[in-house]
mmCIF file of C-alpha atoms in Angstrom:
data_model
loop_
_atom_site.group_PDB
_atom_site.id
_atom_site.type_symbol
_atom_site.label_atom_id
_atom_site.label_comp_id
_atom_site.label_asym_id
_atom_site.label_seq_id
_atom_site.Cartn_x
_atom_site.Cartn_y
_atom_site.Cartn_z
ATOM 1 C CA UNK A 1 37.371 -14.077 34.078
ATOM 2 C CA UNK A 2 39.963 -12.009 31.446
ATOM 3 C CA UNK A 3 42.012 -9.473 32.176
ATOM 4 C CA UNK A 4 41.614 -7.543 29.139
ATOM 5 C CA UNK A 5 41.163 -4.171 28.115
ATOM 6 C CA UNK A 6 38.294 -3.155 25.179
ATOM 7 C CA UNK A 7 37.355 -0.066 24.366
ATOM 8 C CA UNK A 8 33.868 0.592 22.184
ATOM 9 C CA UNK A 9 32.767 2.736 19.194
ATOM 10 C CA UNK A 10 29.019 3.787 18.809
ATOM 11 C CA UNK A 11 27.293 1.223 16.422
ATOM 12 C CA UNK A 12 29.098 -1.534 18.826
ATOM 13 C CA UNK A 13 27.323 -0.295 21.514
ATOM 14 C CA UNK A 14 24.144 0.364 20.096
ATOM 15 C CA UNK A 15 23.595 -3.064 18.190
ATOM 16 C CA UNK A 16 25.376 -5.216 22.279
ATOM 17 C CA UNK A 17 22.826 -3.367 23.779
ATOM 18 C CA UNK A 18 19.840 -4.687 22.731
ATOM 19 C CA UNK A 19 21.674 -7.937 23.226
ATOM 20 C CA UNK A 20 20.154 -11.050 25.367
ATOM 21 C CA UNK A 21 23.445 -11.658 26.538
ATOM 22 C CA UNK A 22 25.098 -8.238 27.058
ATOM 23 C CA UNK A 23 26.255 -8.955 30.199
ATOM 24 C CA UNK A 24 28.989 -11.358 28.862
ATOM 25 C CA UNK A 25 31.674 -8.453 28.110
ATOM 26 C CA UNK A 26 31.875 -7.901 31.398
ATOM 27 C CA UNK A 27 32.788 -11.528 31.549
ATOM 28 C CA UNK A 28 35.650 -11.448 28.257
ATOM 29 C CA UNK A 29 36.373 -7.923 29.600
ATOM 30 C CA UNK A 30 38.197 -6.638 32.699
ATOM 31 C CA UNK A 31 38.094 -2.891 31.936
ATOM 32 C CA UNK A 32 35.653 -1.461 28.502
ATOM 33 C CA UNK A 33 35.757 2.160 28.304
ATOM 34 C CA UNK A 34 33.957 4.260 26.392
ATOM 35 C CA UNK A 35 35.112 7.262 24.956
ATOM 36 C CA UNK A 36 33.240 11.107 25.944
ATOM 37 C CA UNK A 37 32.787 11.610 21.795
ATOM 38 C CA UNK A 38 30.938 7.807 21.489
ATOM 39 C CA UNK A 39 28.413 8.673 23.928
ATOM 40 C CA UNK A 40 27.543 12.001 22.151
ATOM 41 C CA UNK A 41 26.721 9.916 19.486
ATOM 42 C CA UNK A 42 24.281 7.438 21.246
ATOM 43 C CA UNK A 43 20.231 8.827 21.002
ATOM 44 C CA UNK A 44 18.534 5.959 21.488
ATOM 45 C CA UNK A 45 16.966 5.711 24.348
ATOM 46 C CA UNK A 46 16.834 1.836 26.022
ATOM 47 C CA UNK A 47 20.777 2.009 25.139
ATOM 48 C CA UNK A 48 21.656 4.953 27.258
ATOM 49 C CA UNK A 49 19.668 3.280 29.583
ATOM 50 C CA UNK A 50 21.706 0.035 29.383
ATOM 51 C CA UNK A 51 24.577 2.589 28.955
ATOM 52 C CA UNK A 52 23.739 4.533 32.660
ATOM 53 C CA UNK A 53 23.442 0.945 34.233
ATOM 54 C CA UNK A 54 27.227 0.426 33.468
ATOM 55 C CA UNK A 55 28.505 2.765 33.769
ATOM 56 C CA UNK A 56 27.326 2.772 37.176
ATOM 57 C CA UNK A 57 28.499 -0.585 37.965
ATOM 58 C CA UNK A 58 31.377 0.186 36.523
ATOM 59 C CA UNK A 59 31.493 -2.223 33.854
ATOM 60 C CA UNK A 60 32.382 0.495 31.209
ATOM 61 C CA UNK A 61 33.851 3.029 32.046
ATOM 62 C CA UNK A 62 33.942 6.361 30.650
ATOM 63 C CA UNK A 63 37.361 8.139 28.666
ATOM 64 C CA UNK A 64 38.491 11.011 28.816
ATOM 65 C CA UNK A 65 41.384 10.848 25.639
ATOM 66 C CA UNK A 66 43.819 12.556 26.459
ATOM 67 C CA UNK A 67 44.904 14.998 24.079
ATOM 68 C CA UNK A 68 47.886 13.113 22.632
ATOM 69 C CA UNK A 69 45.328 10.452 21.395
ATOM 70 C CA UNK A 70 43.013 13.274 20.152
ATOM 71 C CA UNK A 71 46.010 14.263 18.245
ATOM 72 C CA UNK A 72 46.970 10.709 16.695
ATOM 73 C CA UNK A 73 43.043 9.746 16.036
ATOM 74 C CA UNK A 74 42.656 13.640 13.754
ATOM 75 C CA UNK A 75 46.605 11.872 11.619
ATOM 76 C CA UNK A 76 44.362 8.305 11.324
ATOM 77 C CA UNK A 77 41.212 10.514 10.279
ATOM 78 C CA UNK A 78 43.034 12.202 7.477
ATOM 79 C CA UNK A 79 45.991 9.361 6.514
ATOM 80 C CA UNK A 80 42.273 6.685 5.481
ATOM 81 C CA UNK A 81 40.726 9.604 3.447
ATOM 82 C CA UNK A 82 43.879 10.192 1.921
ATOM 83 C CA UNK A 83 43.019 6.366 0.659
ATOM 84 C CA UNK A 84 40.923 6.572 -1.543
ATOM 85 C CA UNK A 85 40.270 2.183 -1.899
ATOM 86 C CA UNK A 86 40.003 3.073 2.322
ATOM 87 C CA UNK A 87 36.250 2.982 4.020
ATOM 88 C CA UNK A 88 36.528 6.511 5.755
ATOM 89 C CA UNK A 89 36.255 6.298 9.151
ATOM 90 C CA UNK A 90 35.069 9.646 11.460
ATOM 91 C CA UNK A 91 37.127 10.554 15.009
ATOM 92 C CA UNK A 92 35.259 8.942 17.511
ATOM 93 C CA UNK A 93 36.237 5.988 15.688
ATOM 94 C CA UNK A 94 40.090 6.598 15.045
ATOM 95 C CA UNK A 95 39.720 7.532 18.898
ATOM 96 C CA UNK A 96 39.048 4.289 20.010
ATOM 97 C CA UNK A 97 41.807 2.790 17.393
ATOM 98 C CA UNK A 98 44.290 5.345 18.858
ATOM 99 C CA UNK A 99 43.882 4.035 22.432
ATOM 100 C CA UNK A 100 43.167 0.753 21.456
ATOM 101 C CA UNK A 101 46.662 1.023 19.711
ATOM 102 C CA UNK A 102 48.315 2.936 22.901
ATOM 103 C CA UNK A 103 46.331 0.832 26.177
ATOM 104 C CA UNK A 104 46.468 -2.389 24.622
ATOM 105 C CA UNK A 105 43.096 -3.037 24.128
ATOM 106 C CA UNK A 106 40.911 -4.629 21.650
ATOM 107 C CA UNK A 107 38.604 -2.540 20.106
ATOM 108 C CA UNK A 108 35.287 -3.251 19.969
ATOM 109 C CA UNK A 109 32.886 -1.884 16.417
ATOM 110 C CA UNK A 110 31.216 -2.356 13.677
ATOM 111 C CA UNK A 111 32.635 0.105 11.758
ATOM 112 C CA UNK A 112 35.030 -1.198 8.764
ATOM 113 C CA UNK A 113 36.918 2.000 8.247
ATOM 114 C CA UNK A 114 38.170 0.988 11.614
ATOM 115 C CA UNK A 115 38.493 -2.423 10.853
ATOM 116 C CA UNK A 116 40.805 -1.836 7.607
ATOM 117 C CA UNK A 117 42.746 0.425 9.360
ATOM 118 C CA UNK A 118 43.899 -1.852 10.758
ATOM 119 C CA UNK A 119 44.846 -4.257 8.222
ATOM 120 C CA UNK A 120 46.207 -1.430 5.742
ATOM 121 C CA UNK A 121 48.016 1.279 8.136
ATOM 122 C CA UNK A 122 51.282 -0.353 9.412
ATOM 123 C CA UNK A 123 51.002 1.957 12.738
ATOM 124 C CA UNK A 124 47.585 0.193 13.906
ATOM 125 C CA UNK A 125 48.749 -3.919 12.019
ATOM 126 C CA UNK A 126 48.767 -4.790 16.540
ATOM 127 C CA UNK A 127 45.460 -3.188 17.280
ATOM 128 C CA UNK A 128 42.560 -6.089 17.909
ATOM 129 C CA UNK A 129 39.068 -4.719 16.193
ATOM 130 C CA UNK A 130 36.342 -7.460 17.267
ATOM 131 C CA UNK A 131 33.330 -6.845 15.325
ATOM 132 C CA UNK A 132 30.070 -8.882 17.662
ATOM 133 C CA UNK A 133 31.551 -11.787 15.524
ATOM 134 C CA UNK A 134 34.745 -12.187 17.171
ATOM 135 C CA UNK A 135 32.913 -11.569 20.630
ATOM 136 C CA UNK A 136 30.539 -13.966 20.233
ATOM 137 C CA UNK A 137 32.972 -16.557 19.443
ATOM 138 C CA UNK A 138 35.717 -15.457 21.759
ATOM 139 C CA UNK A 139 32.688 -16.197 24.618
ATOM 140 C CA UNK A 140 32.130 -19.416 23.362
ATOM 141 C CA UNK A 141 35.765 -20.340 22.904
ATOM 142 C CA UNK A 142 35.858 -19.667 26.370
ATOM 143 C CA UNK A 143 32.870 -21.794 27.229
ATOM 144 C CA UNK A 144 30.969 -18.883 28.278
ATOM 145 C CA UNK A 145 28.161 -19.636 26.311
ATOM 146 C CA UNK A 146 27.420 -23.572 26.326
ATOM 147 C CA UNK A 147 26.963 -25.143 22.678
ATOM 148 C CA UNK A 148 27.491 -28.893 22.193
ATOM 149 C CA UNK A 149 26.913 -29.172 18.918
ATOM 150 C CA UNK A 150 26.974 -26.826 15.203
ATOM 151 C CA UNK A 151 23.421 -26.211 15.522
ATOM 152 C CA UNK A 152 23.949 -24.834 18.851
ATOM 153 C CA UNK A 153 27.141 -22.630 17.602
ATOM 154 C CA UNK A 154 24.723 -21.863 14.580
ATOM 155 C CA UNK A 155 21.816 -20.664 17.405
ATOM 156 C CA UNK A 156 24.158 -18.248 18.822
ATOM 157 C CA UNK A 157 23.906 -16.444 16.188
ATOM 158 C CA UNK A 158 21.565 -16.339 15.012
ATOM 159 C CA UNK A 159 20.156 -15.122 18.758
ATOM 160 C CA UNK A 160 22.623 -12.433 18.618
ATOM 161 C CA UNK A 161 21.135 -11.217 15.110
ATOM 162 C CA UNK A 162 17.498 -11.578 15.782
ATOM 163 C CA UNK A 163 17.933 -9.817 19.125
ATOM 164 C CA UNK A 164 19.635 -6.845 16.578
ATOM 165 C CA UNK A 165 18.697 -7.076 13.613
ATOM 166 C CA UNK A 166 22.411 -7.323 13.237
ATOM 167 C CA UNK A 167 23.266 -9.910 10.143
ATOM 168 C CA UNK A 168 26.955 -10.779 9.967
ATOM 169 C CA UNK A 169 28.886 -11.439 6.637
ATOM 170 C CA UNK A 170 27.699 -14.863 5.689
ATOM 171 C CA UNK A 171 31.210 -16.307 4.803
ATOM 172 C CA UNK A 172 33.020 -14.368 7.626
ATOM 173 C CA UNK A 173 29.918 -15.914 10.005
ATOM 174 C CA UNK A 174 30.773 -19.422 8.402
ATOM 175 C CA UNK A 175 34.686 -19.204 9.164
ATOM 176 C CA UNK A 176 34.012 -18.550 13.004
ATOM 177 C CA UNK A 177 31.583 -21.186 13.304
ATOM 178 C CA UNK A 178 33.868 -23.549 11.423
ATOM 179 C CA UNK A 179 36.522 -22.275 14.192
ATOM 180 C CA UNK A 180 34.689 -22.894 16.734
ATOM 181 C CA UNK A 181 33.380 -26.500 16.177
ATOM 182 C CA UNK A 182 37.222 -26.893 15.002
ATOM 183 C CA UNK A 183 38.616 -25.742 18.839
ATOM 184 C CA UNK A 184 35.872 -27.419 19.993
ATOM 185 C CA UNK A 185 36.507 -30.381 19.297
#
């Protein structure tokens, strides 16, 4: 088991709750925090039921951001908004980034604005942002999902896309598949 911390955003949780191998998260991370304002954005009953179940078992933990994290997140939202080449981010994603930076936690999100912020705003360069693509890559590399051929690796990603109806960007998907095949060889 890994000893990593993670903090999860809304879109990631919504997608992940539909995935048949969703228990992988607790195998990859010892603690996964969900900011309160992320929970406020979840309306789908199945997702709420899954999150509630995971909170009850301790696999997910509610995170109340301290005031300094909220202030940092508000500043991040305005910084991103002032740069027209960046996708906007909302406060819940900004809280995930600010908390991820402060706690050294992996930020689990499908929000491209959050990913861009880590690439273009120097204070956030060290923050790890993983989409489901990177989570599945890590699970494959750690042997939490067994796949011994390229077709089996590809099937893992197709399975996720089928379950969640979330399609991975093809270029990124091909890069990750090639990494997994190369590193497993």
